[in-house]
mmCIF file of C-alpha atoms in Angstrom:
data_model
loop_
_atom_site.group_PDB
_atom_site.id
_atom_site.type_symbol
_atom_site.label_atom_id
_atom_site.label_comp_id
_atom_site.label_asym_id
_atom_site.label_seq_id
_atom_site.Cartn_x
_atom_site.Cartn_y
_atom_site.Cartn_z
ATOM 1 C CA UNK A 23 17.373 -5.678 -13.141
ATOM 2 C CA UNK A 24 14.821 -6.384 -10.205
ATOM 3 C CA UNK A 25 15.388 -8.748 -7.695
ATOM 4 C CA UNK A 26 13.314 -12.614 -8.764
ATOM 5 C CA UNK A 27 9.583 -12.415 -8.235
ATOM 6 C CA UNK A 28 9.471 -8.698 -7.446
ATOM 7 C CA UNK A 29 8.440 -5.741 -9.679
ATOM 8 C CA UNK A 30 9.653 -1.991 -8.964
ATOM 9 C CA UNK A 31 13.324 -0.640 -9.430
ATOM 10 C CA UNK A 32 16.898 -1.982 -9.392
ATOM 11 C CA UNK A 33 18.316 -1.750 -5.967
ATOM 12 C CA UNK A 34 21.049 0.672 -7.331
ATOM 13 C CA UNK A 35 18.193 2.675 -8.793
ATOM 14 C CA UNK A 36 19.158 6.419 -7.684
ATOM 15 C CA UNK A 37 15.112 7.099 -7.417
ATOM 16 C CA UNK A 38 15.085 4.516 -4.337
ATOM 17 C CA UNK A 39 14.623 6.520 -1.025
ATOM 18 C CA UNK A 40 16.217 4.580 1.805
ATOM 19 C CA UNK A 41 16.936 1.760 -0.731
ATOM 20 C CA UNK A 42 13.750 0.373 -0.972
ATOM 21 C CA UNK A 43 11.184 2.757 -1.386
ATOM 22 C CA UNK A 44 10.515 5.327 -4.155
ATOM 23 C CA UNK A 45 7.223 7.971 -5.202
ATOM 24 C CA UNK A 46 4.153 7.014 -7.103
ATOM 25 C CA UNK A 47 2.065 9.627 -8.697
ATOM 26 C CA UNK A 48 -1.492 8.166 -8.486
ATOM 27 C CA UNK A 49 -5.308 9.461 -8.222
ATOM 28 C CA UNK A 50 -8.524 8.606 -6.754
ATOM 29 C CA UNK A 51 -10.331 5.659 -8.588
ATOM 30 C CA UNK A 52 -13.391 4.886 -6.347
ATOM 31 C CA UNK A 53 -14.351 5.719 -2.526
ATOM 32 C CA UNK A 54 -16.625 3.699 -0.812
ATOM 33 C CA UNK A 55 -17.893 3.815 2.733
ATOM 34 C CA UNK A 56 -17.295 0.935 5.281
ATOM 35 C CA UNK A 57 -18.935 2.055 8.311
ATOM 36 C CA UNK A 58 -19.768 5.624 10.092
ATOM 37 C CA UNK A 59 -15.918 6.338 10.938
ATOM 38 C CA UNK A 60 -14.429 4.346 8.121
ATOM 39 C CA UNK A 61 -13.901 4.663 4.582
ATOM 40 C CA UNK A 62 -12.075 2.766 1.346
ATOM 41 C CA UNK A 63 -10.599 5.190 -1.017
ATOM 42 C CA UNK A 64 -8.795 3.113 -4.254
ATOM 43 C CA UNK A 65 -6.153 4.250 -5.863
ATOM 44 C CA UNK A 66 -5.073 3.699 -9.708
ATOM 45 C CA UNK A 67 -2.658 4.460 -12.616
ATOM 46 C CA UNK A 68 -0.047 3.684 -14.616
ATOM 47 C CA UNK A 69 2.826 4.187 -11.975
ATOM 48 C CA UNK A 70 2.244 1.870 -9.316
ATOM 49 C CA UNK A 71 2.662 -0.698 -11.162
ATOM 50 C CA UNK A 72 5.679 -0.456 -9.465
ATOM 51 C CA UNK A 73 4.441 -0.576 -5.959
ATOM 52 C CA UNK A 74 5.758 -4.203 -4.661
ATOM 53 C CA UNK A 75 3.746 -4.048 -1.228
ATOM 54 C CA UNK A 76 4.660 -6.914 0.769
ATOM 55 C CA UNK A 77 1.032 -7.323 2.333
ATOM 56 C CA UNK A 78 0.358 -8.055 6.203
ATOM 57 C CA UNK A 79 0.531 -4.539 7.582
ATOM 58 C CA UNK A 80 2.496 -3.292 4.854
ATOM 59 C CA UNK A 81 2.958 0.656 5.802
ATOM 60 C CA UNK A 82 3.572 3.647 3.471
ATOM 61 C CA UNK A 83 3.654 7.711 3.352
ATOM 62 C CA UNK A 84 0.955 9.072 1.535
ATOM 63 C CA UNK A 85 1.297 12.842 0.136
ATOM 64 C CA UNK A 86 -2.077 15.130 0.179
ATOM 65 C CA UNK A 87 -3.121 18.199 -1.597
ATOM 66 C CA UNK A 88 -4.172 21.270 0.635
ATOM 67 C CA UNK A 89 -7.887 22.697 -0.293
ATOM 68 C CA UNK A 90 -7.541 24.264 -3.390
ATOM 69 C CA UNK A 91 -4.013 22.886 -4.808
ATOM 70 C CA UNK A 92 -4.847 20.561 -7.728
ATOM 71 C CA UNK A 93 -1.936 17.603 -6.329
ATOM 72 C CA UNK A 94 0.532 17.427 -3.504
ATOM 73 C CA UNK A 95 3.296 19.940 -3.590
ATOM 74 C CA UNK A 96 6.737 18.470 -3.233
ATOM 75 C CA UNK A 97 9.815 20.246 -3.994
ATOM 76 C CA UNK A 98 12.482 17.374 -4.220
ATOM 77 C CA UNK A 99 11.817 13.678 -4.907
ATOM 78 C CA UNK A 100 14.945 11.801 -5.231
ATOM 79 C CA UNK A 101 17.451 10.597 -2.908
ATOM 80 C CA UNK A 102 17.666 11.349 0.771
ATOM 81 C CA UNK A 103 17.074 14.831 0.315
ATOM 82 C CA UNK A 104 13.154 14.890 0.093
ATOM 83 C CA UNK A 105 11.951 15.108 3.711
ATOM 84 C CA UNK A 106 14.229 18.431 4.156
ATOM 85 C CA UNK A 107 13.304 20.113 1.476
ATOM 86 C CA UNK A 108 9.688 18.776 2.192
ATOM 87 C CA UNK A 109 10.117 20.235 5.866
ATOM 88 C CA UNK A 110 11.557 23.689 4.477
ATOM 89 C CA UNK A 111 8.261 24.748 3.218
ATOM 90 C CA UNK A 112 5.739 26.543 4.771
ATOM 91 C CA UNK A 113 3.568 24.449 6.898
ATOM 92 C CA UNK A 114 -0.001 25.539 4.864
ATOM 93 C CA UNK A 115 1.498 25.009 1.148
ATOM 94 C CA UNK A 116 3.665 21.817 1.549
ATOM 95 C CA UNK A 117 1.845 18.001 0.932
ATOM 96 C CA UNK A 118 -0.047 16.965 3.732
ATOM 97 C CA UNK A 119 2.108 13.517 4.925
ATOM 98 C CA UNK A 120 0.767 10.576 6.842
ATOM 99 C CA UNK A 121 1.219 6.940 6.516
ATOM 100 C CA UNK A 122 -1.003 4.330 5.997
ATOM 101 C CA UNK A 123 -1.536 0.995 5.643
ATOM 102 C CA UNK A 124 -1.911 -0.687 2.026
ATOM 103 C CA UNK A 125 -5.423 -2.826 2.719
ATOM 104 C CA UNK A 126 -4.956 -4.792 -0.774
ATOM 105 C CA UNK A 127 -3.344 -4.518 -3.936
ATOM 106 C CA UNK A 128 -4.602 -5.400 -7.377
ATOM 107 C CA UNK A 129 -2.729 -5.821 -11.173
ATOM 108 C CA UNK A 130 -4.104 -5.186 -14.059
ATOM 109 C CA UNK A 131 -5.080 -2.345 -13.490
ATOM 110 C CA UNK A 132 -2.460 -1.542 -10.984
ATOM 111 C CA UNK A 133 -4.638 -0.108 -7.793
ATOM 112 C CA UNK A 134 -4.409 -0.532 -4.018
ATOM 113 C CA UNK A 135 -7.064 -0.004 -1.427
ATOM 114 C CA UNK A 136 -6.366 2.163 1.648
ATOM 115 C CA UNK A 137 -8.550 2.826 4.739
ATOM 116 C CA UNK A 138 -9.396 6.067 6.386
ATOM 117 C CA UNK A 139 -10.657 6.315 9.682
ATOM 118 C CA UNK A 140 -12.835 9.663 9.525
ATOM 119 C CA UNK A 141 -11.843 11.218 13.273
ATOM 120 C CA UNK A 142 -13.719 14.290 13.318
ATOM 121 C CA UNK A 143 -15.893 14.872 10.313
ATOM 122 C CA UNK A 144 -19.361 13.640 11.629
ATOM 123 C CA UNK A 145 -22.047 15.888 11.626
ATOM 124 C CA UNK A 146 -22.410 15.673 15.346
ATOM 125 C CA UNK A 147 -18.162 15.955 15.706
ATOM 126 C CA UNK A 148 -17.325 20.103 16.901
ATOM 127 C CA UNK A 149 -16.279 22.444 14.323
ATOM 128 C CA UNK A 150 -12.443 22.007 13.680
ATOM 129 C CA UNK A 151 -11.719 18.273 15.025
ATOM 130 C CA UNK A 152 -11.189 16.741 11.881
ATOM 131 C CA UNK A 153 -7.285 16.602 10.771
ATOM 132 C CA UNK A 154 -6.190 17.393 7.512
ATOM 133 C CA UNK A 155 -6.051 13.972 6.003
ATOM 134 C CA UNK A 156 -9.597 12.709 7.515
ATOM 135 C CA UNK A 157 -11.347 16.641 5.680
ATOM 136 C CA UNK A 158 -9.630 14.940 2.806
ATOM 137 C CA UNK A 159 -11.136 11.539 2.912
ATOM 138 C CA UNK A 160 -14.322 12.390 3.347
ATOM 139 C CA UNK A 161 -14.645 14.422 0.055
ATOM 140 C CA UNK A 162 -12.295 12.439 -2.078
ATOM 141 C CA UNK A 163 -13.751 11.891 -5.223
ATOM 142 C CA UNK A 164 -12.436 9.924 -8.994
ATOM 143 C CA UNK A 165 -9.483 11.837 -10.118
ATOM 144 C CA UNK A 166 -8.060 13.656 -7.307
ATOM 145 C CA UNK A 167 -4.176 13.444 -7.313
ATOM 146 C CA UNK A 168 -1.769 11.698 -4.501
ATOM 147 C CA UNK A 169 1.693 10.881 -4.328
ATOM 148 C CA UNK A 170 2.516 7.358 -2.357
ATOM 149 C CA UNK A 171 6.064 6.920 -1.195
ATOM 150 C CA UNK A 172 5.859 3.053 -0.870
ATOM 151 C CA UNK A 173 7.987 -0.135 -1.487
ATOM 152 C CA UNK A 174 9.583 -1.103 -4.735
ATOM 153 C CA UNK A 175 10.284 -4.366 -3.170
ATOM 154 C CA UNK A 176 8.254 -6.707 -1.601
ATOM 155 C CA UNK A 177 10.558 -7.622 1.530
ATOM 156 C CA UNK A 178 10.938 -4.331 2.926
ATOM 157 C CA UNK A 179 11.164 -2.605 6.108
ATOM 158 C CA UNK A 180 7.560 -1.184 6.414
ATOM 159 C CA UNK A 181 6.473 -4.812 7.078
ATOM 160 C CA UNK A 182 6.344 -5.160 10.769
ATOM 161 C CA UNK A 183 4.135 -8.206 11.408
ATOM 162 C CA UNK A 184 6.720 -11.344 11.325
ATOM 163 C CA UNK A 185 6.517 -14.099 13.109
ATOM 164 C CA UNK A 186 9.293 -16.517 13.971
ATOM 165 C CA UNK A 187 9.201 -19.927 12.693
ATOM 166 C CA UNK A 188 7.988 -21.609 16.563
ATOM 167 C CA UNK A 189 4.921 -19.865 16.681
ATOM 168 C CA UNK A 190 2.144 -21.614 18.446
ATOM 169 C CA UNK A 191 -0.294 -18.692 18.272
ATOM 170 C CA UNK A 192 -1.010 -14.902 17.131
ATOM 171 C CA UNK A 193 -2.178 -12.539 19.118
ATOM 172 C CA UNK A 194 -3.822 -9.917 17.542
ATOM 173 C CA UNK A 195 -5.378 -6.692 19.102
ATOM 174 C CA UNK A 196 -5.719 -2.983 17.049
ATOM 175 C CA UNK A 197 -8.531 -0.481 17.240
ATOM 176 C CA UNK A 198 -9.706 1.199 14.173
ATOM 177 C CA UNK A 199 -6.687 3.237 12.700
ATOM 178 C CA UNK A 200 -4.524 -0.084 12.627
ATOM 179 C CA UNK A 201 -7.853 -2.063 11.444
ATOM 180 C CA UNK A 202 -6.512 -2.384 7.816
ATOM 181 C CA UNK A 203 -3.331 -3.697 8.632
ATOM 182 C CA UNK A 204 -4.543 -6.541 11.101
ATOM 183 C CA UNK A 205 -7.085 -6.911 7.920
ATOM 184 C CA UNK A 206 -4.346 -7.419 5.685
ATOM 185 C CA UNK A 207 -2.420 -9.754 8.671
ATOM 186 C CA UNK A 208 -5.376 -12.064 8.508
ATOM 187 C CA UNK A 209 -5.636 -12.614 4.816
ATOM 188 C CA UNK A 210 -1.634 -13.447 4.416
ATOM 189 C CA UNK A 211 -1.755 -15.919 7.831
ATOM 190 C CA UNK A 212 -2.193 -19.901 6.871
ATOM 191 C CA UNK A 213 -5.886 -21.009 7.333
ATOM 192 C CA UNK A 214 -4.727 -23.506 9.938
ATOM 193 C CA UNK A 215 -3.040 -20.609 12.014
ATOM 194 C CA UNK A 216 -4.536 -20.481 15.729
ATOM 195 C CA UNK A 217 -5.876 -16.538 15.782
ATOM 196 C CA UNK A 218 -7.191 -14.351 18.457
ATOM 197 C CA UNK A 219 -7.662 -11.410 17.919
ATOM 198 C CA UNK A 220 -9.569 -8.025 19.291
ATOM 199 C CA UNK A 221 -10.632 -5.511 17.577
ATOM 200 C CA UNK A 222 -12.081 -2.287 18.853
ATOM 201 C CA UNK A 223 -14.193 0.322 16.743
ATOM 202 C CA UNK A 224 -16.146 3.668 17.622
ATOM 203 C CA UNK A 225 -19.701 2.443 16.028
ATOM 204 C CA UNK A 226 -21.205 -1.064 15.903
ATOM 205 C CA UNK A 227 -21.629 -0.269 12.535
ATOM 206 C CA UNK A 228 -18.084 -0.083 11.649
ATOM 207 C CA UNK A 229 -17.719 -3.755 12.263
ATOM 208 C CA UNK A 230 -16.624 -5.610 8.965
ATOM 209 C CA UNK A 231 -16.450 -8.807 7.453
ATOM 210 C CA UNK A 232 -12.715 -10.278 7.786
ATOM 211 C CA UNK A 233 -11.310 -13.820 6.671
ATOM 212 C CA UNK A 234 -12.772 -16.816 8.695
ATOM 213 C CA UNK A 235 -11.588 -20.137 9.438
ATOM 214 C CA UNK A 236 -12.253 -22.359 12.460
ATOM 215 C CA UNK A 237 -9.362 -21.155 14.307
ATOM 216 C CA UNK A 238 -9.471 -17.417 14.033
ATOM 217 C CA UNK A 239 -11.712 -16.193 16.625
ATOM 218 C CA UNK A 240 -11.743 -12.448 16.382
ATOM 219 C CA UNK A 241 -13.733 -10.362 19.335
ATOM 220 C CA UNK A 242 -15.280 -6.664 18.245
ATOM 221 C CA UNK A 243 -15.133 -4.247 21.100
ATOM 222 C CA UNK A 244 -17.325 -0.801 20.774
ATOM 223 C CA UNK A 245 -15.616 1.760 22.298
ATOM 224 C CA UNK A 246 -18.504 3.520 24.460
ATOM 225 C CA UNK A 247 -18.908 6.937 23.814
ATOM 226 C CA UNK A 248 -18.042 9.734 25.990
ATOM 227 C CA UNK A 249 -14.971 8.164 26.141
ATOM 228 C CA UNK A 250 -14.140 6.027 29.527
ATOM 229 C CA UNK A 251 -10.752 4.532 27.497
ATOM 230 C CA UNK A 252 -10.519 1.822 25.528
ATOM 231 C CA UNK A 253 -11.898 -1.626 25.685
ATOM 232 C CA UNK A 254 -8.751 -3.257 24.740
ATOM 233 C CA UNK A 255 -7.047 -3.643 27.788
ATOM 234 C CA UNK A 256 -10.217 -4.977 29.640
ATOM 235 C CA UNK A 257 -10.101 -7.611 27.550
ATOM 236 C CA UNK A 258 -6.892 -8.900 27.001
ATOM 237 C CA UNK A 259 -6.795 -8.843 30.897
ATOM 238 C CA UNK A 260 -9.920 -11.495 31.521
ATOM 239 C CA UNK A 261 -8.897 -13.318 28.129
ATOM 240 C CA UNK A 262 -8.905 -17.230 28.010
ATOM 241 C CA UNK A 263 -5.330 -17.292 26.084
ATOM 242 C CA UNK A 264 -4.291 -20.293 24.251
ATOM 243 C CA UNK A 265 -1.005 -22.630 25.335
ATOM 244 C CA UNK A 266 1.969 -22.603 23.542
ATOM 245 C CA UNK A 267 4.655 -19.824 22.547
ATOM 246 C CA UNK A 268 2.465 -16.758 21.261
ATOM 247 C CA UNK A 269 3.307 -13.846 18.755
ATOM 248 C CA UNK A 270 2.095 -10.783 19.276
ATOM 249 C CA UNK A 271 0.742 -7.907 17.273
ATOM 250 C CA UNK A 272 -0.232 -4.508 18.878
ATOM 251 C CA UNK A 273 -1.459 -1.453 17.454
ATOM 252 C CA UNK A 274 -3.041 1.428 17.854
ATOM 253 C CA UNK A 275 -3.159 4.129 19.671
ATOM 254 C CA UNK A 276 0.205 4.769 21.060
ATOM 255 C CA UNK A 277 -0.733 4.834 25.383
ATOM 256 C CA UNK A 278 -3.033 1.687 24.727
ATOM 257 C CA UNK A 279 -0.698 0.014 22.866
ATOM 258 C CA UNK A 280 2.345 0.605 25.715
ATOM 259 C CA UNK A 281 -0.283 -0.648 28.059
ATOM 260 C CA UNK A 282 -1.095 -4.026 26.320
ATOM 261 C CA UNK A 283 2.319 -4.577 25.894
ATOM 262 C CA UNK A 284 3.203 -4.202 29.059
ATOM 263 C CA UNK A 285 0.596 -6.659 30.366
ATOM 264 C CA UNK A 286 1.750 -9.329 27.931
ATOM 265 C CA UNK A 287 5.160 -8.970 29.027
ATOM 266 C CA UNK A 288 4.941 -8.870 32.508
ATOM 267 C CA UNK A 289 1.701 -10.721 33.725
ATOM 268 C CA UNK A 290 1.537 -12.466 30.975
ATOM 269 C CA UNK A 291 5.155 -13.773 30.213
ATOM 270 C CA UNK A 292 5.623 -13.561 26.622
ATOM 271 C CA UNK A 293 8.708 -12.657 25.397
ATOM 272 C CA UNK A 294 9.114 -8.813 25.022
ATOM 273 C CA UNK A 295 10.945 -9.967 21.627
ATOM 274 C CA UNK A 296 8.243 -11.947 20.610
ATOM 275 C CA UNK A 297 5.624 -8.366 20.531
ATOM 276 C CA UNK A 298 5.258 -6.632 17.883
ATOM 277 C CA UNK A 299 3.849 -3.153 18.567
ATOM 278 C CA UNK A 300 2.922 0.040 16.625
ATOM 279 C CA UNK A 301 1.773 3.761 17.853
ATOM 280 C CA UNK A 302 -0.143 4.361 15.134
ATOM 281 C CA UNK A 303 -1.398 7.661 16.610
ATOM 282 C CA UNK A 304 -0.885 9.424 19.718
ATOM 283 C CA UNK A 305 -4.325 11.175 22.005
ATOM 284 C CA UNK A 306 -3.808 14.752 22.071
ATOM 285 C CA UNK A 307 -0.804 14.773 19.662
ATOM 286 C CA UNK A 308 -0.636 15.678 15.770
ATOM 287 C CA UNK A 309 1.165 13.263 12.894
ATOM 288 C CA UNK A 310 3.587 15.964 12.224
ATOM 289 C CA UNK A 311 4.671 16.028 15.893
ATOM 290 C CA UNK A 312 5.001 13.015 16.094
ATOM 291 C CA UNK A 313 7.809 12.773 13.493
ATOM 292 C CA UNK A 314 9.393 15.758 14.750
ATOM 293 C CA UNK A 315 9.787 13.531 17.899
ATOM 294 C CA UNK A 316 11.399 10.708 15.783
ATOM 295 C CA UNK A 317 13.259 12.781 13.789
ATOM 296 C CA UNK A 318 14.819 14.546 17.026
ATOM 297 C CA UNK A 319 15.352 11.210 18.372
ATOM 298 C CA UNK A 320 16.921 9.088 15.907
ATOM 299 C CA UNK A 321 19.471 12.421 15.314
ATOM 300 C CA UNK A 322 20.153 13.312 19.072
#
């Protein structure tokens, strides 16, 4: 039986990866375009109805086809035993993996919305700068097939955003890849919470609507182009930064996001426990690498 108020598996369901997590099988339902970098793809069918995301910046692996392979190719999906059998294929036939953030989930039908930021497939961006998973999201179209590893239970580990009960204030700062998660952040927070939040996006055209109330005062930041670094630090360092014991949520990309933190913790003074912080991507440095590097150090 599932645990009161949640849909998905049993906990002593030998599916469950990790305990808590298990694969969907799902497709392409609709795709629409947010902005010049950004884009919406919703996913559908029958199987996630038991996908128990537990909102905020709920986080989850998503499994892509190569060009030409009709769905994602994974040897092995119960137990423990996935990722190495995953890992023993070769490179250019196994599912393409990254994780993403779940930007909202519907029943009836069962489908959740997930946002791709496009790095790379502009028609101004160099030949060969778009990663496998942005070539994908730009021509996704109704039908193609996906596999999701995601929660079966709502209280999960993937859920990183949690404040503790004496929280005066949220912080919130994120630049595009982690703009669906502080999306989905906003939406679950109280409308009486005291927000600030900054947000920082390649094209003033990627700004979006996000939920409003008279104490959530978000700031957009346009990263200039050419590069120059990001905005984000700039502007948590002249910020006018409410009283009060803060909470803060960082994320991003991963040298920003050390730097922010930092600056809270030390110039600042918030409590290093109290910051929340996320490299969602890394300059110069692949996904795959970048769980090598976790792998290698959560096994040394």
């Amino acid at each position: 039986m599932t645990r009161e108020g949640e849909v998905g598996a049993a906990p002593d369901d030998p599916g469950l990866v990790s305990g808590q997590f298990r694969f969907f099988d799902a497709q392409v339902v609709r795709t629409r375009r947010l902005g010049p970098t950004l884009t919406r793809i919703t996913f559908g069918g029958p199987p996630l109805a038991g996908l128990a995301s537990g909102g905020r910046d709920q986080s989850f692996s998503l499994f892509l086809p190569h060009p030409g392979q009709e769905a994602p190719l994974l040897p092995d999906r119960t137990g423990e035993g996935w990722y190495r059998a995953w890992q023993a294929l070769p490179e250019d036939e196994r599912a393409v993996l990254r994780s993403y953030t779940i930007r909202a989930q519907r029943r009836n039908p069962d489908e959740v919305d997930v946002d791709f930021a496009l790095h790379g497939t502009g028609p101004d961006d160099p030949p060969g700068t778009a990663g496998p998973a942005s070539r994908w999201a730009a021509g996704a179209a109704p039908g193609d097939r996906v596999v999701l590893l995601g929660p079966a239970f709502a209280d999960n580990r993937s859920v990183g955003f949690r404040p503790p009960a004496d929280t005066d204030w949220v912080l919130l700062a994120a630049d595009e890849t982690a703009l669906p998660a502080l999306g989905g952040i906003l939406d679950h927070l109280p409308a009486d919470t005291v927000v600030r939040a900054w947000i920082e996006v390649p094209h003033p055209q990627d700004i979006q609507a996000l939920p409003s109330h008279p104490d959530f005062r978000i700031t957009w930041l346009v990263r200039r182009s050419g590069g120059g670094g990001s905005p984000l630090a700039e502007a948590l360092r002249t910020a006018d930064l409410p009283g009060g014991t803060p909470y803060a949520w960082l994320a991003g990309e991963a040298g920003t996001v050390r730097a922010l933190r930092r600056h809270l913790v030390r110039e600042v003074g918030v409590d290093r426990a109290r910051v929340e912080f996320s490299g969602y991507w890394r300059r110069g440095t692949s996904e795959e690498q970048l769980r090598a590097e976790a792998l290698a150090a959560a096994t040394a």
